[in-house]
Short mmCIF file of C-alpha atoms in Angstrom, two decimals:
data_model
loop_
_atom_site.label_atom_id
_atom_site.label_comp_id
_atom_site.label_asym_id
_atom_site.label_seq_id
_atom_site.Cartn_x
_atom_site.Cartn_y
_atom_site.Cartn_z
CA UNK A 1 0.00 0.00 0.00
CA UNK A 2 2.76 2.40 0.98
CA UNK A 3 4.75 1.42 -2.10
CA UNK A 4 1.81 2.26 -4.26
CA UNK A 5 1.39 5.64 -2.59
CA UNK A 6 5.06 6.40 -3.14
CA UNK A 7 4.76 6.01 -6.90
CA UNK A 8 2.30 8.90 -6.95
CA UNK A 9 3.52 12.46 -6.89
CA UNK A 10 1.40 13.40 -3.92
CA UNK A 11 3.81 12.00 -1.31
CA UNK A 12 6.73 13.94 -2.76
CA UNK A 13 5.28 17.41 -2.84
CA UNK A 14 7.47 19.94 -1.02
CA UNK A 15 6.61 23.34 0.40
CA UNK A 16 8.75 24.80 -2.38
CA UNK A 17 6.64 23.04 -4.99
CA UNK A 18 3.47 24.49 -3.53
CA UNK A 19 4.99 27.96 -3.50
CA UNK A 20 5.93 27.55 -7.16
CA UNK A 21 2.43 26.38 -8.04
CA UNK A 22 1.11 29.57 -6.53
CA UNK A 23 3.64 31.63 -8.49
CA UNK A 24 2.71 29.82 -11.70
CA UNK A 25 -0.99 30.31 -11.09
CA UNK A 26 -0.36 33.96 -10.23
CA UNK A 27 1.32 34.51 -13.61
CA UNK A 28 -1.56 32.81 -15.38
CA UNK A 29 -3.97 35.04 -13.45
CA UNK A 30 -2.02 38.18 -14.38
CA UNK A 31 -1.97 37.09 -18.00
CA UNK A 32 -5.67 36.34 -18.24
CA UNK A 33 -7.22 38.93 -15.96
CA UNK A 34 -4.78 41.81 -16.25
CA UNK A 35 -3.64 41.11 -19.81
CA UNK A 36 0.06 41.33 -18.85
CA UNK A 37 1.94 39.77 -21.77
CA UNK A 38 -0.51 36.87 -21.99
CA UNK A 39 1.23 35.32 -24.98
CA UNK A 40 4.24 34.61 -22.78
CA UNK A 41 2.99 34.49 -19.25
CA UNK A 42 0.42 31.78 -19.93
CA UNK A 43 2.94 29.22 -21.28
CA UNK A 44 5.50 30.33 -18.68
CA UNK A 45 3.01 30.02 -15.82
CA UNK A 46 1.86 26.65 -17.06
CA UNK A 47 5.47 25.49 -17.43
CA UNK A 48 6.18 26.50 -13.83
CA UNK A 49 3.15 24.59 -12.65
CA UNK A 50 3.94 21.30 -14.37
CA UNK A 51 7.66 21.29 -13.74
CA UNK A 52 6.90 21.46 -10.03
CA UNK A 53 4.76 18.34 -10.06
CA UNK A 54 7.01 15.68 -8.47
CA UNK A 55 8.12 12.54 -10.33
CA UNK A 56 7.06 13.88 -13.73
CA UNK A 57 10.75 14.27 -14.65
CA UNK A 58 9.82 16.76 -17.34
CA UNK A 59 13.16 18.54 -16.92
CA UNK A 60 15.20 15.37 -16.45
CA UNK A 61 18.33 15.69 -18.54
CA UNK A 62 18.26 13.57 -21.68
CA UNK A 63 14.77 12.31 -21.07
CA UNK A 64 12.21 14.92 -20.08
CA UNK A 65 9.99 16.52 -22.69
CA UNK A 66 10.49 20.06 -21.45
CA UNK A 67 14.21 19.45 -21.11
CA UNK A 68 14.26 18.64 -24.81
CA UNK A 69 12.42 21.87 -25.63
CA UNK A 70 14.83 23.80 -23.43
CA UNK A 71 17.95 22.04 -24.65
CA UNK A 72 17.30 22.11 -28.38
CA UNK A 73 15.38 25.35 -28.42
CA UNK A 74 17.24 27.60 -26.02
CA UNK A 75 20.61 26.00 -25.32
CA UNK A 76 21.09 25.44 -29.01
CA UNK A 77 20.15 29.10 -29.48
CA UNK A 78 17.45 28.46 -32.02
CA UNK A 79 14.33 30.04 -30.52
CA UNK A 80 15.45 33.63 -29.74
CA UNK A 81 16.90 34.22 -33.23
CA UNK A 82 13.68 32.88 -34.78
CA UNK A 83 11.68 35.29 -32.64
CA UNK A 84 13.89 38.06 -33.97
CA UNK A 85 13.13 36.91 -37.51
CA UNK A 86 9.45 37.44 -36.75
CA UNK A 87 10.07 40.76 -35.01
CA UNK A 88 12.00 41.92 -38.07
CA UNK A 89 9.05 41.03 -40.26
CA UNK A 90 6.79 43.12 -38.03
CA UNK A 91 9.02 46.16 -37.51
CA UNK A 92 8.73 49.32 -39.56
CA UNK A 93 12.02 51.17 -39.49
CA UNK A 94 10.53 54.05 -41.49
CA UNK A 95 10.26 56.54 -38.58
CA UNK A 96 13.88 55.86 -37.68
CA UNK A 97 15.14 56.25 -41.26
CA UNK A 98 13.19 59.51 -41.57
CA UNK A 99 14.89 60.93 -38.48
CA UNK A 100 18.15 59.02 -37.92
CA UNK A 101 19.14 61.28 -35.01
CA UNK A 102 16.69 59.35 -32.88
CA UNK A 103 19.04 56.37 -33.10
CA UNK A 104 21.20 58.08 -30.52
CA UNK A 105 18.29 58.04 -28.10
CA UNK A 106 18.03 54.30 -28.58
CA UNK A 107 21.67 54.07 -27.61
CA UNK A 108 21.27 56.36 -24.61
CA UNK A 109 18.52 54.22 -23.17
CA UNK A 110 20.96 51.32 -22.87
CA UNK A 111 22.60 53.20 -20.01
CA UNK A 112 20.46 51.41 -17.44
CA UNK A 113 21.92 48.12 -18.63
CA UNK A 114 25.30 49.17 -17.27
CA UNK A 115 23.91 50.67 -14.08
CA UNK A 116 22.23 47.36 -13.30
CA UNK A 117 25.37 45.50 -14.36
CA UNK A 118 27.43 47.30 -11.71
CA UNK A 119 24.59 47.10 -9.22
CA UNK A 120 24.52 43.34 -9.61
CA UNK A 121 28.28 43.11 -9.15
CA UNK A 122 28.02 45.09 -5.93
CA UNK A 123 25.29 42.74 -4.72
CA UNK A 124 27.75 39.88 -5.12
CA UNK A 125 26.86 38.39 -8.48
CA UNK A 126 29.76 37.34 -10.69
CA UNK A 127 30.50 39.08 -13.97
CA UNK A 128 28.60 36.61 -16.15
CA UNK A 129 25.54 36.79 -13.93
CA UNK A 130 25.75 40.58 -13.83
CA UNK A 131 25.69 40.69 -17.63
CA UNK A 132 22.48 38.67 -17.74
CA UNK A 133 20.89 40.89 -15.10
CA UNK A 134 22.03 44.11 -16.74
CA UNK A 135 20.56 43.19 -20.10
CA UNK A 136 17.07 43.18 -18.53
CA UNK A 137 17.39 46.98 -18.75
CA UNK A 138 17.25 46.71 -22.51
CA UNK A 139 13.62 45.65 -22.09
CA UNK A 140 13.94 43.03 -24.75
CA UNK A 141 12.73 39.54 -23.88
CA UNK A 142 14.42 37.36 -26.50
CA UNK A 143 17.73 39.20 -26.10
CA UNK A 144 17.60 38.76 -22.33
CA UNK A 145 16.90 35.05 -22.73
CA UNK A 146 19.62 34.62 -25.33
CA UNK A 147 22.21 36.34 -23.16
CA UNK A 148 21.22 34.52 -19.98
CA UNK A 149 21.35 31.09 -21.59
CA UNK A 150 24.83 31.87 -22.87
CA UNK A 151 26.20 33.36 -19.67
CA UNK A 152 24.30 32.14 -16.62
CA UNK A 153 21.53 29.65 -17.45
CA UNK A 154 20.67 29.11 -13.77
CA UNK A 155 19.19 32.64 -13.69
CA UNK A 156 17.05 32.17 -16.80
CA UNK A 157 13.67 32.00 -15.10
CA UNK A 158 14.33 35.11 -13.06
CA UNK A 159 15.76 37.31 -15.81
CA UNK A 160 13.13 36.28 -18.36
CA UNK A 161 10.26 36.88 -15.99
CA UNK A 162 11.75 40.19 -14.85
CA UNK A 163 12.19 41.36 -18.45
CA UNK A 164 8.70 40.40 -19.56
CA UNK A 165 6.89 41.58 -16.47
CA UNK A 166 8.63 44.96 -16.39
CA UNK A 167 7.95 45.36 -20.10
CA UNK A 168 4.27 45.05 -19.43
CA UNK A 169 4.65 47.44 -16.51
CA UNK A 170 6.27 50.11 -18.70
CA UNK A 171 3.10 52.26 -18.63
CA UNK A 172 3.38 52.33 -14.83
CA UNK A 173 7.16 52.56 -14.37
CA UNK A 174 7.93 55.27 -16.92
CA UNK A 175 5.44 58.15 -16.54
CA UNK A 176 6.53 59.35 -13.07
CA UNK A 177 10.17 59.42 -14.17
CA UNK A 178 9.24 61.22 -17.38
CA UNK A 179 7.18 63.80 -15.53
CA UNK A 180 9.92 64.38 -13.00
CA UNK A 181 12.63 64.99 -15.59
CA UNK A 182 10.76 67.23 -18.01
CA UNK A 183 9.12 70.62 -17.77
CA UNK A 184 5.61 71.36 -18.96
CA UNK A 185 7.09 73.44 -21.75
CA UNK A 186 9.33 70.62 -22.93
CA UNK A 187 6.45 68.17 -22.95
CA UNK A 188 4.58 70.55 -25.23
CA UNK A 189 7.28 70.66 -27.90
CA UNK A 190 5.58 69.83 -31.16
CA UNK A 191 7.66 67.84 -33.61
CA UNK A 192 7.02 68.33 -37.29
CA UNK A 193 5.71 65.42 -39.26
CA UNK A 194 8.23 62.88 -40.47
CA UNK A 195 9.16 62.84 -44.15
CA UNK A 196 7.92 59.86 -46.14
CA UNK A 197 10.53 57.15 -46.59
CA UNK A 198 10.89 55.53 -50.00
CA UNK A 199 10.61 51.82 -50.52
CA UNK A 200 14.16 51.70 -51.81
CA UNK A 201 15.48 53.17 -48.56
CA UNK A 202 13.51 50.67 -46.55
CA UNK A 203 14.93 47.77 -48.56
CA UNK A 204 18.48 49.03 -48.28
CA UNK A 205 18.21 49.65 -44.56
CA UNK A 206 18.35 46.01 -43.32
CA UNK A 207 21.23 45.27 -45.67
CA UNK A 208 23.28 48.25 -44.53
CA UNK A 209 22.43 47.68 -40.87
CA UNK A 210 23.32 44.01 -40.77
CA UNK A 211 26.70 44.80 -42.31
CA UNK A 212 27.49 47.75 -40.03
CA UNK A 213 26.40 46.09 -36.79
CA UNK A 214 27.82 42.64 -37.45
CA UNK A 215 31.14 44.04 -38.56
CA UNK A 216 31.45 45.99 -35.32
CA UNK A 217 30.00 43.44 -32.89
CA UNK A 218 30.20 40.00 -34.55
CA UNK A 219 28.78 38.31 -31.45
CA UNK A 220 25.47 40.05 -32.06
CA UNK A 221 25.16 38.37 -35.46
CA UNK A 222 22.71 35.55 -34.64
CA UNK A 223 20.04 37.97 -33.41
CA UNK A 224 20.91 40.85 -35.73
CA UNK A 225 21.07 38.75 -38.86
CA UNK A 226 17.68 37.17 -38.24
CA UNK A 227 16.16 40.54 -37.29
CA UNK A 228 17.30 42.13 -40.52
CA UNK A 229 16.41 39.12 -42.66
CA UNK A 230 12.86 39.31 -41.32
CA UNK A 231 12.77 43.02 -42.10
CA UNK A 232 14.07 42.43 -45.63
CA UNK A 233 11.29 39.87 -46.14
CA UNK A 234 8.79 42.50 -45.08
CA UNK A 235 10.12 45.45 -47.03
CA UNK A 236 11.12 43.85 -50.32
CA UNK A 237 7.51 43.01 -51.07
CA UNK A 238 8.34 40.00 -53.19
CA UNK A 239 8.08 37.36 -50.51
CA UNK A 240 4.83 38.09 -48.72
CA UNK A 241 4.49 34.41 -47.88
CA UNK A 242 7.79 34.29 -46.07
CA UNK A 243 7.26 37.51 -44.15
CA UNK A 244 3.75 36.46 -43.16
CA UNK A 245 5.01 33.08 -42.00
CA UNK A 246 7.84 34.64 -40.00
CA UNK A 247 5.57 37.23 -38.38
CA UNK A 248 2.62 34.94 -37.67
CA UNK A 249 2.80 31.14 -37.71
CA UNK A 250 6.50 30.73 -37.00
CA UNK A 251 6.44 33.46 -34.38
CA UNK A 252 3.51 31.84 -32.61
CA UNK A 253 5.08 28.40 -32.67
CA UNK A 254 8.38 29.53 -31.22
CA UNK A 255 6.58 31.69 -28.67
CA UNK A 256 4.88 28.59 -27.30
CA UNK A 257 8.18 26.71 -27.08
CA UNK A 258 9.95 29.71 -25.58
CA UNK A 259 7.34 30.28 -22.90
CA UNK A 260 7.12 26.71 -21.77
CA UNK A 261 10.91 26.25 -21.81
CA UNK A 262 11.43 29.33 -19.68
CA UNK A 263 8.74 28.21 -17.26
CA UNK A 264 10.31 24.79 -17.08
CA UNK A 265 13.57 26.19 -15.72
CA UNK A 266 11.72 27.50 -12.69
CA UNK A 267 11.66 24.51 -10.39
CA UNK A 268 11.46 25.25 -6.68
CA UNK A 269 15.10 24.45 -5.97
CA UNK A 270 16.25 26.82 -8.74
CA UNK A 271 13.86 29.67 -8.22
CA UNK A 272 13.16 30.12 -4.51
CA UNK A 273 16.37 31.92 -3.68
CA UNK A 274 17.33 35.34 -2.40
CA UNK A 275 19.26 35.83 -5.65
CA UNK A 276 16.03 35.95 -7.59
CA UNK A 277 14.73 38.88 -5.56
CA UNK A 278 17.99 40.72 -6.27
CA UNK A 279 17.46 40.07 -9.98
CA UNK A 280 14.02 41.65 -9.80
CA UNK A 281 15.28 44.68 -7.88
CA UNK A 282 18.14 45.24 -10.30
CA UNK A 283 15.75 44.80 -13.22
CA UNK A 284 13.59 47.71 -12.16
CA UNK A 285 16.68 49.81 -11.42
CA UNK A 286 17.79 49.10 -14.97
CA UNK A 287 14.43 50.12 -16.41
CA UNK A 288 14.33 53.32 -14.41
CA UNK A 289 17.85 54.41 -15.35
CA UNK A 290 17.29 53.57 -19.02
CA UNK A 291 14.16 55.70 -19.06
CA UNK A 292 15.91 58.59 -17.34
CA UNK A 293 18.99 58.37 -19.56
CA UNK A 294 16.90 58.47 -22.74
CA UNK A 295 15.09 61.61 -21.59
CA UNK A 296 18.21 63.37 -20.38
CA UNK A 297 20.01 62.57 -23.62
CA UNK A 298 17.14 64.06 -25.61
CA UNK A 299 17.37 67.24 -23.49
CA UNK A 300 21.12 67.27 -24.02
CA UNK A 301 20.70 66.97 -27.79
CA UNK A 302 18.30 69.92 -27.70
CA UNK A 303 21.12 72.12 -26.42
CA UNK A 304 22.86 71.75 -29.76
CA UNK A 305 20.20 71.35 -32.38
CA UNK A 306 17.83 73.95 -33.76
CA UNK A 307 15.08 71.43 -34.47
CA UNK A 308 13.97 70.60 -30.97
CA UNK A 309 13.17 67.07 -29.91
CA UNK A 310 10.39 66.46 -27.44
CA UNK A 311 12.29 64.77 -24.57
CA UNK A 312 9.31 62.49 -23.98
CA UNK A 313 10.41 60.38 -26.95
CA UNK A 314 13.75 59.71 -25.26
CA UNK A 315 12.24 57.23 -22.86
CA UNK A 316 11.01 55.21 -25.84
CA UNK A 317 14.61 54.14 -26.36
CA UNK A 318 13.76 51.51 -23.79
CA UNK A 319 12.99 48.97 -26.43
CA UNK A 320 9.69 47.57 -25.16
CA UNK A 321 8.07 47.86 -28.61
CA UNK A 322 5.60 49.46 -28.91
CA UNK A 323 4.63 49.99 -25.25
CA UNK A 324 7.31 52.60 -24.55
CA UNK A 325 6.34 54.56 -27.68
CA UNK A 326 2.70 54.48 -26.61
CA UNK A 327 3.67 55.92 -23.24
CA UNK A 328 5.47 58.80 -25.01
CA UNK A 329 2.36 59.43 -27.11
CA UNK A 330 0.07 59.37 -24.09
CA UNK A 331 2.24 61.76 -22.08
CA UNK A 332 2.64 64.09 -25.06
CA UNK A 333 -1.05 64.35 -25.76
CA UNK A 334 -1.72 64.87 -22.08
CA UNK A 335 0.41 68.02 -22.25
CA UNK A 336 -1.01 69.14 -25.58
CA UNK A 337 -3.83 67.20 -27.25
CA UNK A 338 -2.63 68.42 -30.64
CA UNK A 339 0.74 66.76 -30.21
CA UNK A 340 1.31 63.36 -31.79
CA UNK A 341 4.54 61.74 -30.73
CA UNK A 342 3.76 58.10 -31.50
CA UNK A 343 5.61 57.89 -34.81
CA UNK A 344 8.49 60.01 -33.53
CA UNK A 345 8.83 57.71 -30.55
CA UNK A 346 8.94 54.65 -32.77
CA UNK A 347 12.36 55.81 -33.99
CA UNK A 348 14.18 55.49 -30.64
CA UNK A 349 11.98 52.51 -29.84
CA UNK A 350 13.22 50.32 -32.69
CA UNK A 351 16.72 51.79 -32.36
CA UNK A 352 16.61 50.59 -28.76
CA UNK A 353 16.17 47.02 -29.98
CA UNK A 354 19.30 47.33 -32.08
CA UNK A 355 21.15 48.95 -29.17
CA UNK A 356 20.20 46.16 -26.80
CA UNK A 357 21.36 43.50 -29.24
CA UNK A 358 24.69 45.27 -29.57
CA UNK A 359 25.06 45.49 -25.78
CA UNK A 360 24.25 41.78 -25.52
CA UNK A 361 26.81 40.99 -28.20
CA UNK A 362 29.52 42.78 -26.25
CA UNK A 363 28.54 40.98 -23.04
CA UNK A 364 28.73 37.60 -24.75
CA UNK A 365 31.99 38.40 -26.52
CA UNK A 366 33.80 39.63 -23.41
CA UNK A 367 32.27 37.60 -20.58
CA UNK A 368 31.36 34.43 -22.47
CA UNK B 1 36.40 37.65 -6.21
CA UNK B 2 34.90 40.05 -8.70
CA UNK B 3 37.13 40.94 -11.60
CA UNK B 4 36.55 44.70 -11.57
CA UNK B 5 39.01 45.22 -14.39
CA UNK B 6 36.92 43.00 -16.64
CA UNK B 7 33.74 44.70 -15.45
CA UNK B 8 35.01 48.16 -16.33
CA UNK B 9 36.28 46.87 -19.66
CA UNK B 10 32.90 45.33 -20.47
CA UNK B 11 31.11 48.54 -19.54
CA UNK B 12 33.47 50.73 -21.54
CA UNK B 13 33.46 48.47 -24.59
CA UNK B 14 29.74 47.99 -24.35
CA UNK B 15 28.83 51.66 -24.20
CA UNK B 16 31.25 52.59 -26.94
CA UNK B 17 30.01 49.75 -29.14
CA UNK B 18 26.38 50.77 -28.60
CA UNK B 19 27.00 54.44 -29.32
CA UNK B 20 29.62 53.77 -31.97
CA UNK B 21 27.59 51.35 -34.01
CA UNK B 22 24.42 53.38 -33.84
CA UNK B 23 26.31 56.55 -34.74
CA UNK B 24 27.87 54.74 -37.69
CA UNK B 25 24.43 53.60 -38.69
CA UNK B 26 23.23 57.19 -38.70
CA UNK B 27 26.14 58.04 -40.95
CA UNK B 28 25.31 55.11 -43.20
CA UNK B 29 21.65 56.12 -43.45
CA UNK B 30 22.51 59.71 -44.37
CA UNK B 31 25.10 58.45 -46.86
CA UNK B 32 22.81 56.07 -48.67
CA UNK B 33 20.07 58.65 -48.70
CA UNK B 34 22.45 61.00 -50.51
CA UNK B 35 23.60 58.31 -52.91
CA UNK B 36 20.03 57.35 -53.70
CA UNK B 37 19.14 60.95 -54.45
CA UNK B 38 22.06 61.32 -56.83
CA UNK B 39 21.21 58.05 -58.52
CA UNK B 40 17.60 59.06 -58.93
CA UNK B 41 18.61 62.36 -60.52
CA UNK B 42 20.88 60.55 -62.99
CA UNK B 43 18.15 58.12 -63.90
CA UNK B 44 15.68 60.90 -64.64
CA UNK C 1 -13.72 83.50 -42.84
CA UNK C 2 -10.59 81.57 -42.02
CA UNK C 3 -10.64 77.94 -43.09
CA UNK C 4 -8.47 75.41 -41.31
CA UNK C 5 -7.86 71.87 -42.42
CA UNK C 6 -7.37 69.09 -39.91
CA UNK C 7 -4.90 66.56 -41.29
CA UNK C 8 -3.97 63.07 -40.17
CA UNK C 9 -0.87 63.20 -37.95
CA UNK C 10 0.09 59.68 -39.03
CA UNK C 11 -1.22 56.80 -41.07
CA UNK C 12 -3.96 54.88 -39.30
CA UNK C 13 -7.60 53.98 -39.22
CA UNK C 14 -10.53 56.22 -38.28
CA UNK C 15 -12.51 54.34 -35.69
CA UNK C 16 -14.95 57.04 -34.69
CA UNK C 17 -16.27 60.33 -36.06
CA UNK C 18 -17.58 62.48 -33.24
CA UNK C 19 -18.89 65.49 -35.13
CA UNK C 20 -21.23 66.20 -38.00
CA UNK C 21 -21.18 68.79 -40.74
CA UNK C 22 -22.57 72.02 -39.36
CA UNK C 23 -21.57 71.36 -35.75
CA UNK C 24 -19.94 74.17 -33.86
CA UNK C 25 -16.75 73.13 -32.14
CA UNK C 26 -14.35 74.92 -29.86
CA UNK C 27 -10.60 74.49 -29.70
CA UNK C 28 -9.41 71.12 -28.38
CA UNK C 29 -12.80 69.45 -28.84
CA UNK C 30 -12.48 65.89 -30.07
CA UNK C 31 -13.36 65.49 -33.74
CA UNK C 32 -12.24 61.98 -34.59
CA UNK C 33 -10.59 58.98 -33.04
CA UNK C 34 -7.63 57.63 -34.98
CA UNK C 35 -6.15 54.23 -34.32
CA UNK C 36 -2.54 53.42 -35.08
CA UNK C 37 -0.40 50.68 -33.56
CA UNK C 38 -3.32 49.47 -31.49
CA UNK C 39 -3.54 52.83 -29.77
CA UNK C 40 -6.56 55.08 -29.94
CA UNK C 41 -5.79 58.75 -30.29
CA UNK C 42 -8.29 61.60 -30.35
CA UNK C 43 -7.80 64.23 -33.01
CA UNK C 44 -8.87 67.61 -31.69
CA UNK C 45 -9.99 70.83 -33.30
CA UNK C 46 -7.08 73.24 -33.90
CA UNK C 47 -9.39 76.26 -33.60
CA UNK C 48 -12.96 77.08 -32.72
CA UNK C 49 -15.41 77.19 -35.59
CA UNK C 50 -17.98 75.35 -37.59
CA UNK C 51 -17.43 71.96 -39.21
CA UNK C 52 -17.65 72.62 -42.93
CA UNK C 53 -16.67 69.28 -44.36
CA UNK C 54 -15.78 65.78 -43.16
CA UNK C 55 -13.68 63.92 -45.68
CA UNK C 56 -13.43 60.56 -43.95
CA UNK C 57 -15.80 58.03 -42.45
CA UNK C 58 -15.75 55.50 -39.69
CA UNK C 59 -13.52 52.58 -40.64
CA UNK C 60 -11.51 54.44 -43.30
CA UNK C 61 -7.78 53.96 -43.52
CA UNK C 62 -6.01 57.28 -43.87
CA UNK C 63 -2.46 58.24 -44.77
CA UNK C 64 -0.30 60.82 -43.03
CA UNK C 65 -1.25 64.39 -44.02
CA UNK C 66 -4.61 63.43 -45.54
CA UNK C 67 -7.19 66.13 -44.92
CA UNK C 68 -9.83 64.74 -42.58
CA UNK C 69 -12.01 67.63 -41.52
CA UNK C 70 -12.37 71.22 -42.67
CA UNK C 71 -13.30 73.83 -40.08
CA UNK C 72 -14.19 77.45 -40.73
#
């Protein structure tokens, strides 16, 4: 009788398991009720739940189903680049090409990455761990996952969850910082409408970018190359089928595998640690500093240029696309309902993605 | 022990790579915009 | 009589038209709701006046700089 009971999972449940079930269910609740990144938090939450059911051996090396997803999808570095392929096929670089100066704002908003990097070092993380924590500040899920798997896979659950949950909290985290750092007058700066960008420019852009970025930071190539290939699919117009597949079906498939693999790394013994709390704290520090740096850089650029930039678009350099740009728009129209910043903010927003990939490439090249 | 030398190097390299590559990209965009304009004029 | 044209600030879709021809509007009154990137943005009157013409309807896709409403 006892033997039979021991073959069930019930007898092996630990307090940690129960805590993780609650965390998993909480994520599923947030995803469904609050609409916080449901596409990711539902598979992640479900992954957490099932990986904490004893004796299922889903993450058992060489044998478990979820281990196979994790190993071949993430450790083999296949899923994040495929997500970037889809992102490329969905991203319009037009606003950035029309006003290339905004690229600098995308770079400025990577500042928080380095603040969090040093913060993590001070808290006692090693250099490789600090890189994975810092990159959360780029507000880019797949890049965070890619970097963490390369440098400190034991932190994957924490950094991925931090990145995705803070991304969905962008509309709450950013506005107070933006209001604090700008004056009413600055928020009212009206930016003139962007020039139209020709199709030829849009086709040339991914080609030029992939060459420039990969020549400078070769370690960023897997993400960058896929990102730009997806964008070339979209802009060239000749391969609608491929760009649609990359942006829809393929993207959805890899999103499922990504979510469940990330959730699967969060077993009680890996996740219930003080370290994880530190990761979350540093993550929000990174977001806050990136937001502030983008705004301050925009104000700094205004000192030198005659065509003034509304500093509210600086915070969109935090690459949570398009949430950060929407926040800029909302704050801008709050100051002046006739002001439309959305398209202007898309420039730094997509530039931020490129900036984060570059930062990740440097981390991997030097700490890997 | 934390390797602060490496940390500072990573930070310095990282920031310069981020700013450097994006600045270069700006240059590249302006350059190909110019080239395209010249080409278009020739073609007309 | 001064005529002012309200143009689309960016490409998007008109999801609501809140005024009719002949309505009197004052500055900053909402005329239309434009949706772009899954965000709804009100387009407001640049000046006070009377709506003379509405050149778009609910559900229309508009390009940047298209004239949407004429106010005089």
